[in-house]
Structures are given as C-alpha cells and as structure tokens.
C-alpha cells in the first residue's frame, strides 16, 4: 500500500510540474513580445518651444488703398511699419508668417492699426510670445518753402534775390545784365530728396526741381528767372 501510495504522489507531482511548464510555455511568447515592444519603443520627442513671427506684410492685393506692399521690420517682440499719412489705418489686413502652433489674431484678419495691435504666438510646449505693432506715419511733405540766390554764392549779384513761390511755380526777378547761365540757388524744402541738388545751373530757361517726400510722393516745382517783363511773358505758358 505504501509503495503504491508513493507512486501516486510521484505521479501527481510530475503532472503538476508538467502543467506548470506548459503554462509557462504559453505565456513565454507573450512575455518575449512585451519585452521586445518595451525595448524598441522610442523615447517621447520633446515638444518644441519655437514661437516667432518671421514676416509681417501689408500686401497691396489685400489692401487696395496702399500704393505698394509694406513690409514690417521685426526687432525682438516689436513689429515696426512705415505707412503713408494718406492711408486709412482702421481696416488693414496683414499677411503673417510664423513658427509655432498658432497665432492670434490670425493672419489676414483686418485690424485697426491706429493703435498698437498685439499678436500672441503659441509653441508646442505651451509657451507663448506676444508681439506688438508700432507704426510710423511717413510725411507727405514735398514742397519747396524758400528759394533764393545769395550774393555769397553768386558774386555777380549786387544783392540777394528772393524767389516768389506760388503753388508749384517759383519766380525770381533778376536785374537786367545779370548772367543767368550759372547761378547757385539756396533752397529750403520739406521731404527727403531734392533733384537736381542746389548747385550751379543755367536759368536762361525754366528749371524743374523735383521734391520727394518720405511716403514716396513727388512734386515738381518750376523756376523762372528774368526781368519783370520777361517773367510776365513767361507767365503766358500757364505756369504763372
């Protein structure tokens, strides 16, 4: 009996071991697959903190009142723009290029730029940067305000000769006998550029001076020199 009982217990033990091994054999592939998946899994990519406005433009196609495209200059978190004084700033649409996940207000949204406008740019990591616009109004001044021939620059003159300015026409009464082939004017004007410059010129015929304003607009001025009778005759051409 004891011998038989011992055999039975041994058989039960062997069966238990067999079942345990079979169970482990079933689970083994799953364990190996899990380990492989875990070891091959890539680390999470850090979220980008990039957030910047890289371009800010008022395109003429979106803003018909503009004479041309106006490109902003970006410095740190400020956008500088130069616009003509004649432009209505209450409804301008900017075209904005940026890095990051979003910008508010969105590119192409009309804004009132009479006051600074804030733009918030967001990054993947949740950070954000606020940019503000700053507009400088360009002057449209392009007028000659003073025109004269000074004795110090023109030794042949007996006195300074002052031009009379009426709209775009300047008349200078010159005493008879004065050589008009080379006179140096002294000119005061608004704007950023005068063409030709205030250098010696031949004033036997009308001379045209062009004044350019900050906003790019141009105005021509016509200078007539001579005795009073000659100036009256010259006035018949429509300038005077």
Short mmCIF file of C-alpha atoms in Angstrom, two decimals:
data_model
loop_
_atom_site.label_atom_id
_atom_site.label_comp_id
_atom_site.label_asym_id
_atom_site.label_seq_id
_atom_site.Cartn_x
_atom_site.Cartn_y
_atom_site.Cartn_z
CA UNK A 1 0.00 0.00 0.00
CA UNK A 2 2.73 2.42 0.96
CA UNK A 3 4.62 1.61 -2.18
CA UNK A 4 1.53 2.28 -4.30
CA UNK A 5 0.75 5.49 -2.46
CA UNK A 6 4.26 6.75 -3.05
CA UNK A 7 3.91 6.10 -6.77
CA UNK A 8 0.63 8.03 -6.82
CA UNK A 9 2.10 11.04 -5.11
CA UNK A 10 5.03 10.98 -7.51
CA UNK A 11 2.66 10.90 -10.47
CA UNK A 12 0.67 13.86 -9.12
CA UNK A 13 3.85 15.80 -8.61
CA UNK A 14 5.03 15.08 -12.13
CA UNK A 15 1.63 16.12 -13.53
CA UNK A 16 1.81 19.40 -11.59
CA UNK A 17 5.26 20.12 -12.94
CA UNK A 18 4.11 19.32 -16.45
CA UNK A 19 1.11 21.65 -16.22
CA UNK A 20 3.30 24.44 -14.81
CA UNK A 21 5.79 24.09 -17.67
CA UNK A 22 3.04 24.06 -20.27
CA UNK A 23 1.51 27.19 -18.77
CA UNK A 24 4.87 28.96 -18.86
CA UNK A 25 5.38 27.84 -22.45
CA UNK A 26 2.10 29.52 -23.39
CA UNK A 27 2.98 32.73 -21.58
CA UNK A 28 6.57 32.84 -22.80
CA UNK A 29 5.84 34.25 -26.28
CA UNK A 30 3.68 36.95 -24.73
CA UNK A 31 6.42 37.86 -22.28
CA UNK A 32 9.03 37.98 -25.07
CA UNK A 33 6.73 40.13 -27.27
CA UNK A 34 6.13 42.55 -24.38
CA UNK A 35 9.84 42.83 -23.67
CA UNK A 36 10.62 43.48 -27.33
CA UNK A 37 7.95 46.16 -27.59
CA UNK A 38 9.23 47.87 -24.47
CA UNK A 39 12.86 47.84 -25.59
CA UNK A 40 12.06 49.12 -29.11
CA UNK A 41 9.74 51.89 -28.02
CA UNK A 42 11.20 55.31 -28.86
CA UNK A 43 11.52 57.90 -26.23
CA UNK A 44 8.96 60.72 -26.43
CA UNK A 45 10.24 63.64 -28.59
CA UNK A 46 10.47 66.84 -26.55
CA UNK A 47 7.86 69.40 -27.58
CA UNK A 48 9.23 72.38 -29.48
CA UNK A 49 9.39 75.79 -27.82
CA UNK A 50 9.74 77.59 -31.20
CA UNK A 51 7.41 80.55 -31.45
CA UNK A 52 8.22 83.63 -33.53
CA UNK A 53 6.80 85.95 -36.15
CA UNK A 54 9.19 85.81 -39.09
CA UNK A 55 7.36 88.04 -41.58
CA UNK A 56 4.68 90.74 -41.34
CA UNK A 57 3.45 92.39 -44.55
CA UNK A 58 0.59 94.60 -45.69
CA UNK A 59 0.09 93.30 -49.23
CA UNK A 60 -1.47 95.71 -51.69
CA UNK A 61 -3.59 92.86 -53.08
CA UNK A 62 -5.32 92.58 -49.69
CA UNK A 63 -5.28 96.34 -49.01
CA UNK A 64 -6.19 98.21 -52.24
CA UNK A 65 -5.73 101.63 -50.59
CA UNK A 66 -1.96 101.06 -50.31
CA UNK A 67 0.35 102.43 -53.03
CA UNK A 68 2.59 99.35 -52.65
CA UNK A 69 3.36 96.43 -50.32
CA UNK A 70 4.56 97.49 -46.87
CA UNK A 71 6.95 95.11 -45.10
CA UNK A 72 7.40 95.28 -41.34
CA UNK A 73 10.77 95.22 -39.61
CA UNK A 74 10.78 92.78 -36.69
CA UNK A 75 13.01 93.51 -33.70
CA UNK A 76 12.64 91.26 -30.65
CA UNK A 77 8.89 91.40 -29.89
CA UNK A 78 8.09 94.60 -31.81
CA UNK A 79 6.96 94.95 -35.43
CA UNK A 80 7.87 98.32 -36.96
CA UNK A 81 5.95 99.53 -40.01
CA UNK A 82 6.15 102.77 -42.00
CA UNK A 83 2.95 103.86 -43.75
CA UNK A 84 1.97 106.94 -45.77
CA UNK A 85 -0.05 109.60 -43.98
CA UNK A 86 -2.87 109.27 -46.52
CA UNK A 87 -3.62 105.64 -45.64
CA UNK A 88 -6.70 104.65 -43.65
CA UNK A 89 -5.36 102.50 -40.80
CA UNK A 90 -8.71 101.35 -39.45
CA UNK A 91 -9.08 98.24 -41.62
CA UNK A 92 -5.74 96.80 -42.75
CA UNK A 93 -5.13 93.06 -43.32
CA UNK A 94 -1.62 91.77 -42.56
CA UNK A 95 -0.08 88.64 -44.02
CA UNK A 96 1.89 86.96 -41.23
CA UNK A 97 4.41 84.12 -41.37
CA UNK A 98 5.34 82.47 -38.07
CA UNK A 99 6.80 79.40 -36.36
CA UNK A 100 4.80 77.63 -33.68
CA UNK A 101 1.36 76.07 -33.49
CA UNK A 102 -0.85 79.13 -33.76
CA UNK A 103 -1.19 82.91 -33.79
CA UNK A 104 -3.95 85.16 -32.51
CA UNK A 105 -5.39 87.21 -34.16
CA UNK A 106 -4.96 85.09 -37.27
CA UNK A 107 -3.09 86.18 -40.37
CA UNK A 108 -5.34 88.04 -42.80
CA UNK A 109 -7.67 89.35 -40.10
CA UNK A 110 -8.46 93.06 -40.54
CA UNK A 111 -7.39 95.24 -37.61
CA UNK A 112 -7.42 98.90 -36.60
CA UNK A 113 -3.76 99.91 -36.61
CA UNK A 114 -4.37 103.43 -35.31
CA UNK A 115 -3.36 101.83 -32.00
CA UNK A 116 -0.76 99.08 -31.33
CA UNK A 117 -2.09 95.60 -32.11
CA UNK A 118 -0.90 92.59 -30.07
CA UNK A 119 -0.24 89.18 -31.65
CA UNK A 120 0.24 86.08 -29.48
CA UNK A 121 2.27 83.21 -30.97
CA UNK A 122 1.97 79.78 -29.30
CA UNK A 123 4.50 76.92 -29.23
CA UNK A 124 4.09 73.13 -28.97
CA UNK A 125 5.30 73.14 -25.37
CA UNK A 126 2.55 75.57 -24.36
CA UNK A 127 4.74 78.67 -24.22
CA UNK A 128 3.74 81.88 -25.98
CA UNK A 129 5.20 85.25 -27.00
CA UNK A 130 3.30 88.49 -27.58
CA UNK A 131 4.34 90.83 -30.39
CA UNK A 132 3.13 94.41 -30.74
CA UNK A 133 2.95 96.60 -33.83
CA UNK A 134 4.40 100.09 -33.98
CA UNK A 135 3.50 102.31 -36.94
CA UNK A 136 5.38 105.41 -38.03
CA UNK A 137 3.43 107.73 -40.27
CA UNK A 138 5.50 108.89 -43.23
CA UNK A 139 5.22 112.55 -44.08
CA UNK A 140 3.80 113.58 -47.44
CA UNK A 141 5.60 116.93 -47.34
CA UNK A 142 7.30 117.60 -50.68
CA UNK A 143 7.33 121.36 -51.12
CA UNK A 144 9.99 124.00 -51.70
CA UNK A 145 9.45 126.58 -48.97
CA UNK A 146 12.26 129.00 -49.81
CA UNK A 147 14.23 129.76 -52.98
CA UNK A 148 16.87 132.49 -53.33
CA UNK A 149 20.12 133.47 -54.98
CA UNK A 150 22.55 134.72 -52.31
CA UNK A 151 25.40 137.09 -53.01
CA UNK A 152 27.76 134.86 -51.03
CA UNK A 153 27.30 132.11 -53.61
CA UNK A 154 26.85 134.37 -56.65
CA UNK A 155 29.47 137.18 -56.65
CA UNK A 156 27.99 138.77 -59.79
CA UNK A 157 24.85 139.78 -57.87
CA UNK A 158 24.58 143.09 -56.13
CA UNK A 159 22.03 141.79 -53.61
CA UNK A 160 20.27 138.62 -52.60
CA UNK A 161 17.41 137.71 -54.93
CA UNK A 162 14.34 136.18 -53.29
CA UNK A 163 12.05 133.88 -55.23
CA UNK A 164 8.27 134.22 -55.01
CA UNK A 165 6.56 130.85 -54.57
CA UNK A 166 3.02 130.36 -55.85
CA UNK A 167 1.89 126.74 -55.63
CA UNK A 168 4.43 124.86 -57.80
CA UNK A 169 5.79 127.93 -59.58
CA UNK A 170 8.77 129.99 -58.39
CA UNK A 171 9.63 133.33 -59.99
CA UNK A 172 12.86 135.24 -59.38
CA UNK A 173 13.16 138.79 -60.72
CA UNK A 174 16.75 139.28 -61.82
CA UNK A 175 18.17 142.73 -62.72
CA UNK A 176 18.98 143.26 -66.37
CA UNK A 177 22.54 142.37 -67.29
CA UNK A 178 22.89 139.50 -64.80
CA UNK A 179 24.32 136.39 -66.44
CA UNK A 180 21.80 133.57 -65.93
CA UNK A 181 23.98 130.82 -67.37
CA UNK A 182 25.39 129.88 -63.97
CA UNK A 183 23.63 130.77 -60.75
CA UNK A 184 23.75 128.81 -57.48
CA UNK A 185 20.41 128.72 -55.61
CA UNK A 186 19.80 128.27 -51.90
CA UNK A 187 16.76 126.05 -51.47
CA UNK A 188 14.80 125.06 -48.38
CA UNK A 189 12.30 122.22 -48.75
CA UNK A 190 10.35 119.57 -46.94
CA UNK A 191 10.73 115.92 -47.90
CA UNK A 192 13.78 113.71 -48.13
CA UNK A 193 15.26 114.46 -51.53
CA UNK A 194 15.68 117.33 -54.00
CA UNK A 195 16.57 116.78 -57.68
CA UNK A 196 18.68 118.40 -59.01
CA UNK A 197 20.56 119.45 -55.90
CA UNK A 198 21.05 123.11 -55.07
CA UNK A 199 24.12 123.52 -57.27
CA UNK A 200 25.00 125.85 -60.13
CA UNK A 201 22.53 125.76 -63.01
CA UNK A 202 21.60 127.57 -66.19
CA UNK A 203 18.48 129.65 -65.56
CA UNK A 204 18.11 131.12 -69.05
CA UNK A 205 15.25 128.62 -69.38
CA UNK A 206 12.80 127.35 -66.78
CA UNK A 207 14.39 124.81 -64.41
CA UNK A 208 12.39 122.00 -62.84
CA UNK A 209 13.10 120.87 -59.28
CA UNK A 210 11.61 117.62 -58.02
CA UNK A 211 10.97 117.12 -54.28
CA UNK A 212 10.37 113.62 -52.94
CA UNK A 213 8.50 113.06 -49.67
CA UNK A 214 9.03 110.35 -47.05
CA UNK A 215 5.99 108.49 -48.35
CA UNK A 216 7.46 108.42 -51.86
CA UNK A 217 5.19 111.06 -53.38
CA UNK A 218 6.84 113.52 -55.78
CA UNK A 219 6.15 117.16 -56.55
CA UNK A 220 7.68 119.23 -59.34
CA UNK A 221 8.47 122.94 -58.96
CA UNK A 222 9.19 125.20 -61.92
CA UNK A 223 11.64 128.09 -61.56
CA UNK A 224 11.51 131.13 -63.88
CA UNK A 225 14.21 133.80 -63.77
CA UNK A 226 14.47 137.10 -65.63
CA UNK A 227 13.45 140.74 -65.66
CA UNK A 228 9.88 141.66 -64.82
CA UNK A 229 8.83 141.91 -68.49
CA UNK A 230 10.34 138.50 -69.30
CA UNK A 231 8.56 136.90 -66.34
CA UNK A 232 5.22 138.33 -67.49
CA UNK A 233 5.82 136.87 -70.94
CA UNK A 234 6.78 133.54 -69.45
CA UNK A 235 3.59 133.52 -67.45
CA UNK A 236 1.57 133.07 -70.60
CA UNK A 237 2.58 129.38 -70.79
CA UNK A 238 0.23 128.52 -67.98
CA UNK A 239 2.72 128.16 -65.10
CA UNK A 240 2.20 131.69 -63.80
#
